[in-house]
Coordinates of C-alpha atoms in Angstrom, one line a residue:
X386 CA -3.0 7.1 13.6
X387 CA 0.4 5.8 14.4
X388 CA 1.2 3.7 11.3
X389 CA 4.6 2.5 12.6
X390 CA 2.4 0.9 15.3
X391 CA -0.2 -0.5 13.0
X392 CA 3.1 -2.0 10.6
X393 CA 4.3 -3.9 14.2
X394 CA 0.4 -5.3 14.5
X395 CA 0.8 -6.3 10.8
X396 CA 4.2 -8.2 11.6
X397 CA 2.4 -9.9 14.5
X398 CA -0.5 -10.8 12.5
X399 CA 1.7 -12.3 10.0
X400 CA 3.4 -14.7 12.6
X401 CA -0.3 -15.8 14.0
X402 CA -1.4 -16.4 10.3
X403 CA 1.6 -18.5 9.6
X404 CA 1.3 -20.4 12.8
X405 CA -2.4 -20.8 12.4
X406 CA -1.9 -22.3 8.9
X407 CA 0.9 -24.7 10.2
X408 CA -1.3 -25.9 12.8
X409 CA -4.1 -26.3 10.1
X410 CA -1.8 -28.3 8.0
X411 CA -0.6 -30.3 10.9
X412 CA -4.3 -31.4 11.5
X413 CA -5.2 -32.2 7.8
X414 CA -1.9 -34.3 7.4
X415 CA -2.9 -36.4 10.6
X416 CA -6.3 -36.8 9.3
X417 CA -5.3 -37.6 5.6
X418 CA -2.5 -40.4 7.1
X419 CA -5.3 -41.5 9.5
X420 CA -7.5 -42.4 6.1
X421 CA -4.6 -43.8 4.2
X422 CA -3.8 -46.1 7.4
X423 CA -7.3 -47.5 7.3
X424 CA -7.7 -47.8 3.4
X425 CA -4.3 -49.3 2.7
X426 CA -2.3 -50.0 6.2
X427 CA -1.4 -53.3 7.4
X428 CA -3.7 -54.6 10.4
X429 CA -2.2 -57.5 11.7
X430 CA -4.3 -60.0 13.8
X431 CA -4.3 -60.9 17.0
X432 CA -0.8 -62.4 17.7
X433 CA 1.0 -61.5 14.6
X434 CA 3.6 -59.1 14.3
X435 CA 2.8 -55.5 13.8
X436 CA 4.4 -54.5 10.5
X437 CA 5.5 -51.2 9.8
X438 CA 3.2 -48.4 8.4
X439 CA 5.8 -45.6 8.4
X440 CA 6.5 -45.9 4.6
X441 CA 2.9 -45.2 4.1
X442 CA 2.6 -42.7 6.4
X443 CA 5.4 -40.6 5.4
X444 CA 4.2 -41.0 1.7
X445 CA 1.0 -39.8 2.6
X446 CA 2.1 -37.1 4.5
X447 CA 4.4 -35.7 2.0
X448 CA 1.9 -35.9 -0.5
X449 CA -0.6 -33.5 1.3
X450 CA 2.0 -31.4 2.2
X451 CA 3.4 -31.2 -1.3
X452 CA -0.4 -30.6 -2.7
X453 CA -1.0 -27.8 -0.2
X454 CA 2.2 -26.2 -0.6
X455 CA 2.3 -26.3 -4.3
X456 CA -1.3 -24.8 -4.8
X457 CA -0.3 -22.3 -2.7
X458 CA 2.9 -21.4 -4.7
X459 CA 0.9 -21.5 -7.9
X460 CA -1.7 -18.9 -6.3
X461 CA 1.2 -16.7 -5.0
X462 CA 3.1 -17.1 -8.3
X463 CA 0.0 -16.4 -10.1
X464 CA -0.4 -12.7 -8.3
X465 CA 3.4 -12.1 -8.7
X466 CA 2.4 -9.0 -11.0
X467 CA 1.3 -7.7 -7.9
X468 CA -1.8 -5.1 -7.2
X469 CA -2.6 -5.1 -11.3
X470 CA -2.5 -9.1 -11.0
X471 CA -5.2 -8.9 -8.1
X472 CA -7.3 -6.4 -9.7
X473 CA -7.7 -8.5 -13.0
X474 CA -8.1 -11.5 -11.2
X475 CA -11.9 -10.0 -9.9
X476 CA -12.3 -8.8 -13.6
X477 CA -11.5 -5.1 -12.9
X478 CA -10.6 -2.7 -15.8
X479 CA -7.7 -0.2 -15.8
X480 CA -9.0 3.5 -15.7
X481 CA -7.2 5.4 -18.6
X482 CA -5.2 8.3 -17.2
X483 CA -6.6 10.7 -19.8
X484 CA -10.1 9.5 -19.1
X485 CA -12.7 12.4 -20.0
X486 CA -15.8 10.5 -18.1
X487 CA -16.6 12.8 -15.2
X488 CA -17.1 10.0 -12.9
X489 CA -13.5 8.4 -13.4
X490 CA -11.9 12.0 -13.7
X491 CA -13.5 12.6 -10.4
X492 CA -11.8 9.2 -9.2
X493 CA -8.6 9.6 -10.2
X494 CA -8.3 13.4 -8.9
X495 CA -9.1 11.9 -5.1
X496 CA -6.4 9.3 -5.2
X497 CA -4.3 11.6 -6.8
X498 CA -4.4 13.9 -3.8
X499 CA -4.5 11.4 -1.3
X500 CA -1.1 9.4 -2.9
X501 CA 0.3 13.1 -2.8
X502 CA -0.5 13.8 0.7
X503 CA 1.0 10.5 2.1
X504 CA 4.3 10.6 -0.3
X505 CA 3.5 7.7 -2.4
X506 CA 3.4 6.9 -6.0
X507 CA -0.1 7.5 -7.5
X508 CA -1.3 3.5 -7.7
X509 CA -2.9 2.0 -10.8
X510 CA -6.8 2.6 -10.7
X511 CA -9.0 -0.1 -11.8
X512 CA -13.0 -0.3 -12.1
X513 CA -15.1 -3.1 -11.6
X514 CA -17.9 -2.2 -14.0
X515 CA -20.3 -4.7 -13.4
X516 CA -20.4 -4.4 -9.5
X517 CA -23.7 -2.0 -8.2
X518 CA -22.7 -3.1 -4.5
X519 CA -20.4 0.0 -2.9
X520 CA -16.9 -1.2 -2.5
X521 CA -13.3 -1.1 -2.8
X522 CA -9.7 -2.6 -2.2
X523 CA -6.1 -2.0 -2.2
X524 CA -3.8 -4.8 -3.4
X525 CA 0.1 -5.4 -4.2
X526 CA 3.2 -6.0 -2.6
X527 CA 4.3 -2.5 -1.8
X528 CA 3.4 1.1 -2.7
X529 CA 5.4 1.0 -5.8
X530 CA 3.0 -2.0 -7.4
X531 CA 0.1 -0.8 -5.7
X532 CA -3.3 -0.8 -7.4
X533 CA -6.7 0.8 -5.9
X534 CA -9.7 -0.7 -7.2
X535 CA -13.4 0.2 -6.5
X536 CA -16.7 -0.9 -8.1
X537 CA -19.0 0.9 -10.1
X538 CA -21.5 1.4 -7.1
X539 CA -18.9 3.6 -5.6
X540 CA -18.9 6.2 -8.7
X541 CA -22.8 6.0 -9.0
X542 CA -23.6 6.4 -5.2
X543 CA -20.9 8.6 -3.3
X544 CA -20.6 11.9 -3.3
X545 CA -16.7 13.6 -3.5
X546 CA -16.2 13.4 0.3
X547 CA -17.5 10.1 0.9
X548 CA -15.2 8.5 -2.0
X549 CA -12.2 10.6 -0.5
X550 CA -13.0 8.5 2.8
X551 CA -13.1 5.4 1.4
X552 CA -10.0 5.9 -0.6
X553 CA -8.2 7.1 2.6
X554 CA -9.0 3.9 4.0
X555 CA -7.7 1.8 1.6
X556 CA -4.4 3.8 1.5
X557 CA -4.1 2.8 4.9
X558 CA -3.7 -0.5 3.8
X559 CA -0.8 0.7 1.2
X560 CA 1.1 2.6 4.2
X561 CA 0.9 0.0 7.1
X562 CA 2.1 -3.1 5.0
X563 CA -1.1 -5.0 4.9
X564 CA -1.2 -5.8 1.1
X565 CA 1.8 -8.0 1.7
X566 CA -0.2 -10.1 4.0
X567 CA -3.4 -10.1 2.0
X568 CA -1.9 -11.7 -1.1
X569 CA -0.3 -14.2 1.2
X570 CA -3.7 -15.1 2.4
X571 CA -4.8 -15.9 -0.6
X572 CA -2.4 -18.4 -1.1
X573 CA -2.6 -19.9 1.7
X574 CA -6.6 -20.2 1.2
X575 CA -5.9 -21.3 -2.4
X576 CA -3.5 -24.2 -1.0
X577 CA -6.1 -25.8 1.6
X578 CA -8.7 -25.5 -1.1
X579 CA -6.8 -27.5 -3.6
X580 CA -7.2 -30.7 -1.3
X581 CA -11.3 -30.4 -1.5
X582 CA -11.1 -29.9 -5.1
X583 CA -8.8 -33.1 -5.5
X584 CA -10.7 -35.1 -3.6
X585 CA -14.0 -34.1 -5.5
X586 CA -12.1 -35.1 -8.7
X587 CA -11.1 -38.4 -7.4
X588 CA -14.5 -39.3 -5.9
X589 CA -15.5 -38.6 -9.4
X590 CA -12.9 -40.5 -11.5
X591 CA -10.6 -42.4 -9.3
X592 CA -12.7 -45.3 -8.1
X593 CA -13.7 -46.9 -11.8
X594 CA -10.1 -48.4 -12.9
X595 CA -9.6 -49.1 -9.0
X596 CA -12.5 -51.3 -9.0
X597 CA -11.5 -53.7 -11.5
X598 CA -8.6 -54.3 -9.5
X599 CA -10.4 -54.4 -5.9
X600 CA -9.2 -51.2 -4.6
X601 CA -11.6 -48.9 -5.8
X602 CA -13.1 -48.7 -2.2
X603 CA -9.6 -47.5 -1.2
X604 CA -9.5 -45.0 -3.5
X605 CA -12.9 -43.6 -2.8
X606 CA -12.3 -43.7 0.8
X607 CA -8.9 -41.5 0.2
X608 CA -10.8 -39.3 -2.0
X609 CA -13.7 -38.6 0.3
X610 CA -11.1 -38.0 3.1
X611 CA -9.4 -35.4 0.9
X612 CA -12.5 -33.4 0.0
X613 CA -13.7 -33.7 3.7
X614 CA -10.6 -32.6 5.3
X615 CA -9.9 -30.1 2.3
X616 CA -13.4 -28.5 3.5
X617 CA -12.7 -28.6 7.1
X618 CA -9.5 -27.2 6.4
X619 CA -11.1 -24.3 4.5
X620 CA -13.4 -23.9 7.1
X621 CA -10.8 -22.9 9.4
X622 CA -9.1 -21.1 7.0
X623 CA -12.1 -19.0 6.7
X624 CA -12.0 -18.4 10.0
X625 CA -8.2 -16.8 10.0
X626 CA -9.0 -14.9 7.1
X627 CA -12.0 -13.3 9.0
X628 CA -10.2 -13.0 12.3
X629 CA -6.8 -11.2 10.4
X630 CA -9.4 -8.8 8.4
X631 CA -11.6 -7.6 11.4
X632 CA -8.5 -6.8 13.7
X633 CA -7.4 -4.2 11.1
X634 CA -10.6 -2.5 9.9
X635 CA -11.2 -0.1 12.3
X636 CA -7.5 1.1 12.2
X637 CA -8.3 1.5 8.8
X638 CA -11.6 3.6 9.4
X639 CA -9.6 5.7 12.1
X640 CA -6.3 5.9 9.6
X641 CA -9.0 7.5 6.9
X642 CA -10.2 10.0 9.6
X643 CA -6.8 11.0 9.7
X644 CA -6.1 11.6 6.4
X645 CA -8.9 13.5 5.5
X646 CA -9.8 15.4 9.2
X647 CA -13.5 14.8 9.1
X648 CA -15.6 11.8 9.7
X649 CA -19.0 12.6 7.9
X650 CA -17.0 11.3 4.5
X651 CA -16.4 7.6 6.0
X652 CA -19.5 7.3 7.8
X653 CA -21.5 8.4 5.0
X654 CA -19.9 5.9 2.4
X655 CA -20.9 3.1 5.4
X656 CA -24.2 4.5 5.5
X657 CA -25.1 4.2 2.1
X658 CA -23.9 0.8 2.5
X659 CA -26.6 -0.2 4.7
X660 CA -29.4 1.6 3.0
X661 CA -28.4 0.6 -0.7
X662 CA -30.2 -2.6 -1.7
X663 CA -26.6 -4.0 -3.0
X664 CA -25.0 -3.1 0.0
X665 CA -21.4 -3.8 -0.4
X666 CA -21.7 -7.4 -2.2
X667 CA -19.9 -8.2 -5.4
X668 CA -20.9 -10.3 -8.2
X669 CA -17.8 -12.0 -9.2
X670 CA -17.2 -15.4 -8.8
X671 CA -14.0 -15.4 -6.7
X672 CA -15.3 -12.7 -4.1
X673 CA -14.5 -14.9 -1.3
X674 CA -10.8 -15.0 -2.2
X675 CA -10.4 -11.0 -1.9
X676 CA -13.2 -10.8 1.1
X677 CA -10.2 -9.9 3.6
X678 CA -9.4 -6.6 1.7
X679 CA -12.4 -5.4 0.7
X680 CA -13.8 -1.9 2.3
X681 CA -17.0 -3.5 2.9
X682 CA -18.2 -7.4 3.2
X683 CA -18.3 -9.1 -0.3
X684 CA -21.7 -10.9 0.5
X685 CA -23.9 -11.8 3.2
X686 CA -21.9 -14.0 5.1
X687 CA -22.6 -15.9 8.5
X688 CA -21.3 -13.7 11.3
X689 CA -18.6 -16.3 12.0
X690 CA -17.0 -15.6 8.7
X691 CA -17.2 -11.8 8.5
X692 CA -14.3 -10.1 7.3
X693 CA -15.5 -6.6 9.0
X694 CA -17.4 -5.4 12.0
X695 CA -20.9 -4.8 12.0
X696 CA -21.7 -1.5 9.5
X697 CA -23.7 0.1 12.6
X698 CA -20.4 -0.6 14.7
X699 CA -18.3 0.8 12.4
X700 CA -20.7 4.0 11.7
X701 CA -20.7 4.5 15.4
X702 CA -16.9 4.0 16.1
X703 CA -17.2 7.6 14.0
X704 CA -20.3 9.1 14.9
X705 CA -21.5 7.8 18.7
X706 CA -24.7 9.4 18.5
X707 CA -26.1 7.4 15.5
X708 CA -28.8 5.3 15.7
X709 CA -30.3 2.5 13.3
X710 CA -33.5 4.0 12.9
X711 CA -31.2 7.2 11.1
X712 CA -30.7 5.0 8.5
X713 CA -34.4 4.9 7.6
X714 CA -34.7 8.7 7.8
X715 CA -31.7 8.9 5.5
X716 CA -32.9 6.5 2.8
X717 CA -36.5 8.3 2.7
X718 CA -34.9 11.7 2.2
X719 CA -32.4 10.3 -0.5
X720 CA -35.7 9.2 -2.3
X721 CA -37.4 12.6 -1.8
X722 CA -34.6 14.4 -3.0
X723 CA -32.6 13.8 -6.5
X724 CA -29.6 15.5 -5.1
X725 CA -27.3 14.0 -2.6
X726 CA -27.1 15.3 1.0
X727 CA -24.5 18.3 1.5
X728 CA -21.7 16.8 3.1
X729 CA -20.1 18.7 6.0
X730 CA -16.4 20.4 5.6
X731 CA -13.3 18.8 7.2
X732 CA -12.8 21.6 9.8
X733 CA -16.4 21.0 11.6
X734 CA -15.3 17.7 12.5
X735 CA -12.4 19.0 14.5
X736 CA -14.1 19.9 17.9
X737 CA -16.3 16.5 18.3
X738 CA -19.0 14.7 16.2
X739 CA -20.3 16.5 12.9
X740 CA -23.9 17.4 13.6
X741 CA -23.4 16.3 17.3
X742 CA -21.1 18.8 19.0
X743 CA -22.2 17.5 22.4
X744 CA -21.3 13.9 22.1
X745 CA -17.7 12.8 22.9
X746 CA -15.7 11.0 20.4
X747 CA -14.4 7.4 20.8
X748 CA -11.0 6.6 22.2
X749 CA -10.0 5.5 19.3
X750 CA -10.8 9.1 17.4
X751 CA -10.2 11.4 20.2
X752 CA -6.1 11.5 19.4
X753 CA -6.7 11.5 15.9
X754 CA -9.4 15.0 15.4
X755 CA -8.3 16.4 18.4
X756 CA -4.2 16.6 18.0
X757 CA -2.8 14.0 15.8
X758 CA -4.2 14.6 12.9
X759 CA -3.7 18.4 13.0
X760 CA -1.1 18.4 10.3
X761 CA -3.7 16.6 8.1
X762 CA -5.8 18.9 6.7
X763 CA -3.3 21.2 5.6
X764 CA -1.1 18.1 3.8
X765 CA -4.7 17.5 2.2
X766 CA -5.3 21.0 0.6
X767 CA -1.6 21.2 -0.4
X768 CA -1.5 18.2 -2.0
X769 CA -5.1 19.3 -4.0
X770 CA -3.4 22.7 -4.1
X771 CA -0.4 21.5 -6.0
X772 CA -2.4 19.1 -8.4
X773 CA -5.2 22.0 -9.1
X774 CA -1.8 24.4 -9.9
X775 CA -0.1 22.0 -12.2
X776 CA 0.0 23.8 -15.4
X777 CA -2.4 21.4 -17.9
X778 CA 0.0 20.8 -20.2
X779 CA 2.3 19.0 -17.6
X780 CA -1.0 17.5 -16.2
X781 CA -1.9 15.9 -19.9
X782 CA 2.4 15.2 -20.5
X783 CA 2.7 12.9 -17.6
X784 CA -0.2 10.7 -18.5
X785 CA 1.1 9.2 -21.2
X786 CA 4.5 7.0 -20.9
X787 CA 7.1 8.7 -23.5
X788 CA 6.0 12.1 -22.6
X789 CA 6.2 11.2 -18.7
X790 CA 9.6 10.2 -19.7
X791 CA 10.4 13.5 -21.4
X792 CA 9.2 15.6 -18.3
X793 CA 11.4 13.8 -15.9
X794 CA 14.1 14.5 -17.9
X795 CA 13.3 18.2 -18.4
X796 CA 12.9 18.3 -14.2
X797 CA 16.8 17.2 -14.1
X798 CA 17.8 20.2 -17.0
X799 CA 19.8 22.9 -15.0
X800 CA 18.6 26.8 -15.2
X801 CA 22.8 27.8 -15.8
X802 CA 23.0 28.4 -19.5
X803 CA 26.4 27.1 -19.7
X804 CA 25.2 23.5 -18.7
X805 CA 22.8 23.3 -21.2
X806 CA 24.6 22.3 -24.7
X807 CA 26.3 19.3 -22.8
X808 CA 22.7 18.2 -21.1
X809 CA 21.3 18.3 -24.4
X810 CA 24.1 15.9 -25.9
X811 CA 23.3 13.4 -23.0
X812 CA 19.6 13.4 -23.8
X813 CA 20.1 13.3 -27.9
X814 CA 22.7 10.5 -27.2
X815 CA 20.4 8.3 -24.8
X816 CA 17.0 9.2 -26.6
X817 CA 17.5 10.8 -29.9
X818 CA 17.1 14.3 -31.3
X819 CA 13.6 14.3 -31.3
X820 CA 13.4 13.2 -27.5
X821 CA 15.5 16.2 -26.7
X822 CA 13.5 18.6 -28.2
X823 CA 10.5 17.6 -26.7
X824 CA 12.6 17.8 -23.3
X825 CA 13.3 21.5 -24.2
X826 CA 9.8 22.0 -24.6
X827 CA 8.8 20.6 -21.4
X828 CA 11.5 22.6 -19.7
X829 CA 9.6 25.8 -20.6
X830 CA 6.7 24.6 -19.1
X831 CA 8.3 23.3 -16.0
X832 CA 9.4 27.0 -15.4
X833 CA 5.8 27.9 -13.9
X834 CA 6.0 24.9 -11.8
X835 CA 6.5 25.5 -7.5
X836 CA 9.7 24.3 -6.6
X837 CA 7.9 21.9 -3.7
X838 CA 5.6 20.4 -6.6
X839 CA 8.6 18.6 -8.2
X840 CA 8.5 15.5 -6.6
X841 CA 4.7 15.4 -6.4
X842 CA 4.8 15.7 -10.2
X843 CA 7.0 12.3 -10.1
X844 CA 4.3 10.4 -7.9
X845 CA 1.6 11.7 -10.9
X846 CA 3.9 10.8 -13.7
X847 CA 4.7 7.3 -12.0
X848 CA 1.9 5.3 -13.7
X849 CA 2.7 6.1 -17.0
X850 CA 6.8 5.8 -16.5
X851 CA 5.7 1.9 -15.2
X852 CA 4.7 1.3 -18.4
X853 CA 8.0 1.8 -20.3
X854 CA 9.9 -1.2 -21.2
X855 CA 12.6 -1.9 -18.6
X856 CA 15.4 -1.3 -21.2
X857 CA 13.8 2.3 -21.5
X858 CA 13.3 2.8 -17.9
X859 CA 17.1 2.1 -17.1
X860 CA 18.2 4.2 -20.0
X861 CA 16.2 7.2 -18.5
X862 CA 17.9 6.0 -14.8
X863 CA 21.2 6.2 -16.5
X864 CA 20.5 9.5 -18.5
X865 CA 19.1 11.0 -15.0
X866 CA 22.2 10.3 -13.4
X867 CA 24.3 11.5 -16.1
X868 CA 22.3 15.0 -16.4
X869 CA 22.7 15.5 -12.4
X870 CA 26.6 15.0 -12.7
X871 CA 27.2 17.3 -15.7
X872 CA 28.6 20.3 -13.4
X873 CA 31.0 18.0 -11.3
X874 CA 28.3 18.2 -8.6
X875 CA 25.2 16.9 -7.5
X876 CA 22.8 19.4 -5.7
X877 CA 19.9 18.1 -3.3
X878 CA 16.7 18.6 -5.8
X879 CA 18.3 16.6 -8.5
X880 CA 19.7 13.7 -6.4
X881 CA 16.4 13.2 -4.8
X882 CA 14.3 12.7 -8.0
X883 CA 16.8 10.5 -9.5
X884 CA 16.8 8.2 -6.3
X885 CA 12.8 8.6 -5.8
X886 CA 12.3 7.4 -9.4
X887 CA 15.0 4.5 -8.8
X888 CA 13.1 3.0 -6.2
X889 CA 9.7 2.9 -7.2
X890 CA 10.8 2.0 -10.6
X891 CA 13.0 -1.1 -9.4
X892 CA 10.1 -2.1 -6.8
X893 CA 7.6 -2.1 -9.8
X894 CA 9.3 -4.1 -11.8
X895 CA 10.0 -6.8 -9.3
X896 CA 6.8 -6.6 -6.9
X897 CA 7.6 -9.6 -5.0
X898 CA 10.9 -8.8 -4.6
X899 CA 10.2 -5.5 -2.5
X900 CA 11.8 -5.5 0.8
X901 CA 9.9 -6.5 3.9
X902 CA 9.7 -4.9 7.3
X903 CA 13.4 -4.9 9.1
X904 CA 13.8 -6.4 12.5
X905 CA 16.9 -4.3 13.7
X906 CA 17.1 -2.1 16.7
X907 CA 18.1 1.6 16.5
X908 CA 21.3 1.2 18.1
X909 CA 22.5 -1.1 15.6
X910 CA 22.3 1.8 13.2
X911 CA 23.9 4.3 15.3
X912 CA 26.5 5.8 12.5
X913 CA 23.7 5.5 9.9
X914 CA 20.9 7.8 11.7
X915 CA 23.8 10.3 12.9
X916 CA 25.0 10.6 9.3
X917 CA 21.4 11.0 7.7
X918 CA 20.2 13.7 10.6
X919 CA 23.7 15.5 10.1
X920 CA 22.7 15.8 6.2
X921 CA 19.0 16.8 6.6
X922 CA 20.2 19.6 9.1
X923 CA 22.6 20.7 6.9
X924 CA 20.5 21.2 3.8
X925 CA 17.9 23.3 6.0
X926 CA 20.6 25.5 7.3
X927 CA 22.7 28.4 6.2
X928 CA 25.3 27.7 8.4
X929 CA 27.2 25.3 10.3
X930 CA 26.3 26.5 13.6
X931 CA 22.7 26.6 12.6
X932 CA 23.1 22.8 11.3
X933 CA 24.8 21.4 14.2
X934 CA 22.0 22.9 16.5
X935 CA 19.4 20.8 14.4
X936 CA 21.4 17.9 14.5
X937 CA 21.8 18.1 18.2
X938 CA 18.1 18.4 18.7
X939 CA 17.8 15.2 16.6
X940 CA 20.4 13.1 18.7
X941 CA 18.6 14.1 21.7
X942 CA 15.1 12.8 20.0
X943 CA 16.7 9.5 18.8
X944 CA 19.7 8.7 21.3
X945 CA 18.4 10.8 24.4
X946 CA 21.7 11.1 27.2
X947 CA 23.8 10.1 24.8
X948 CA 27.0 12.3 24.1
X949 CA 27.9 12.6 20.4
X950 CA 30.2 14.5 18.8
X951 CA 28.9 16.5 15.4
X952 CA 30.9 15.8 11.9
X953 CA 29.6 17.9 9.2
X954 CA 28.8 15.8 6.4
X955 CA 30.9 14.7 3.4
X956 CA 31.4 16.9 0.6
X957 CA 30.7 13.9 -1.5
X958 CA 28.0 13.0 0.8
X959 CA 25.4 10.9 -2.0
X960 CA 27.0 7.5 -1.7
X961 CA 27.2 7.6 2.1
X962 CA 23.8 8.3 2.2
X963 CA 22.6 5.6 0.1
X964 CA 24.4 3.2 2.2
X965 CA 23.1 4.6 5.5
X966 CA 19.3 4.5 3.8
X967 CA 19.9 0.9 3.3
X968 CA 20.9 0.2 6.6
X969 CA 17.7 2.3 8.2
X970 CA 15.4 0.4 5.9
X971 CA 16.6 -3.2 7.9
X972 CA 14.9 -1.2 11.0
X973 CA 12.1 -2.8 12.6
X974 CA 8.9 -0.3 12.0
X975 CA 8.9 1.4 15.4
X976 CA 12.7 2.2 15.2
X977 CA 11.9 3.8 11.9
X978 CA 9.4 5.8 13.8
X979 CA 12.1 6.9 15.9
X980 CA 14.3 8.1 12.6
X981 CA 11.3 10.0 11.4
X982 CA 10.4 12.0 14.6
X983 CA 14.7 12.6 15.0
X984 CA 14.4 14.1 11.3
X985 CA 11.4 16.5 12.3
X986 CA 13.4 17.6 14.9
X987 CA 16.2 18.8 13.0
X988 CA 13.7 19.9 10.1
X989 CA 11.8 22.2 12.3
X990 CA 14.5 23.4 14.2
X991 CA 14.1 26.8 12.5
X992 CA 10.6 26.8 12.2
X993 CA 10.4 26.6 8.7
X994 CA 10.8 23.6 6.1
X995 CA 12.9 24.3 2.9
X996 CA 11.9 22.7 -0.3
X997 CA 15.0 20.5 0.0
X998 CA 14.3 19.3 3.6
X999 CA 10.9 18.4 2.2
X1000 CA 12.5 16.3 -0.8
X1001 CA 14.9 14.7 1.4
X1002 CA 12.4 13.6 4.0
X1003 CA 10.0 12.4 0.9
X1004 CA 13.2 10.2 -0.5
X1005 CA 14.2 8.9 3.1
X1006 CA 10.5 7.9 3.9
X1007 CA 10.3 6.3 0.2
X1008 CA 13.6 4.7 1.1
X1009 CA 12.6 3.4 4.4
X1010 CA 9.2 2.1 2.8
X1011 CA 7.2 4.4 5.7
X1012 CA 4.9 7.0 5.4
X1013 CA 5.3 10.3 4.9
X1014 CA 4.7 12.4 7.9
X1015 CA 1.5 14.2 7.4
X1016 CA 2.1 17.4 5.4
X1017 CA 5.2 16.2 4.1
X1018 CA 7.2 18.2 6.7
X1019 CA 5.0 16.9 9.8
X1020 CA 3.4 20.2 10.0
X1021 CA 5.5 22.8 9.6
X1022 CA 5.4 25.9 7.0
X1023 CA 6.8 24.6 3.7
X1024 CA 8.6 27.4 2.0
X1025 CA 7.9 27.5 -2.0

């Protein structure tokens, strides 16, 4: 599944949402104006001159627009904390990083694997402990402040493969830009509903005092109009919510298949929703507010308001031969057996529908399982391998804020003995002698860490690092800059560590300020593309001739037919590189896809991907706010 194309679709959905919302507001204003004119307007008798009702109508229109706008703004501001705020608004509780509960430990492991494979920091993890239905959602303004929330029903009913399919589905929303749109939609729905709430209050309390002044009837008329029009507006807002959500769910299902390279897990989760008594329903009072971002329907709503395609339709997209009668057999089998049914392994799905090899795949999945997902299984396996091979002491250290800080500092320490005294002084000056000694202790544990696992370790540490006070985060970033410059030069590994942390921590601290998709076309950032490709090509090659060849391949991909002269990257490359990345972040999603394709041509020029190339690619994707190509390197062999 092409995440860049999905991001472009999300942009289109956002524009349509705004247009439909504006139309709804215009209709509401017109209706309230009509009620105000009937209640308080001047209605001249025949032959009398018509008095102007313009001030009345302007006041009425302004009050309605202000009410909707302030209501929407209030709700969006209340969710300014990003994914965490949304999760807590539905009563979810954070899953501790050091949990020993087997179900929660399995959940964390699955989410960490998907995060490493997709090149994003591990999100905050939340549990709706009182919800027996099978459901989940991802929320936030960007990957850096994302939260993934699951119900207890997911943990109680799903196998690991099924849970993995659900989590992969939710990560597709993280990667394709759905989450920011989801939060905006929550705010707009709330703003329209405010009118109905105000109208109900006016009817309850507004007419008493006015009746003594002879205007009680007019006040009640306005109250009734507000309530009726508010609920009519909410009706259409719910239609908008359902339409926006339904159009994305099939894409998210296909994206989950791309991640896991098998359909059985996701299909199994959908089947269990169909046969379980609780289904995917939520009991929380404000479930309708988050209905459009859930994995399954929040309740038994009218088909008109359904935020997801029918379950059987979603299952048949994954397994075309599936019949409704199969659900009854599956339910009977689950009742007979205490253990859950065995799950097929990922590769079995690569050549047709699992368990039904004679049936063709549906069009939306043909490319995904036939070719486009060829790198997904290695990426997922590599993520699991990195996670499992992590020294136990490091895995525990990155779960707590202060020890995670020491691990990040230890990652920046040089292996050269002559540089270490100066680096120890930098750490001691910034954090004290106790932290300096803890950093030295972590450095010995890091000696056993494979180089390719350095940045995935940053992703695992990120939830803990976000909990540090802002001042301590800034001190950490400053200390990292000083550590990597102690020898007068900055190598690629050191730069990537500092840059990645700076991006994610800054966006996590101010979620609503996370950049939105740009609009620039590729030619507008031509010089930046040339420089970034040159730096990546030079990083992966041992001589200038090889670097030039890799760079030319990238240029042919990005600017076919153009004659561009090769210029080696400057010795002091970091500052120009940062400016170029900021420039490229302003590109449209489809232009960013061309940049990533060009970089992959350079990376694969010699048939091997160095650690430096893999880390640069991860940092570039984070800087451009786009997904990492599957397998970190797009499918090549990573040198460890």
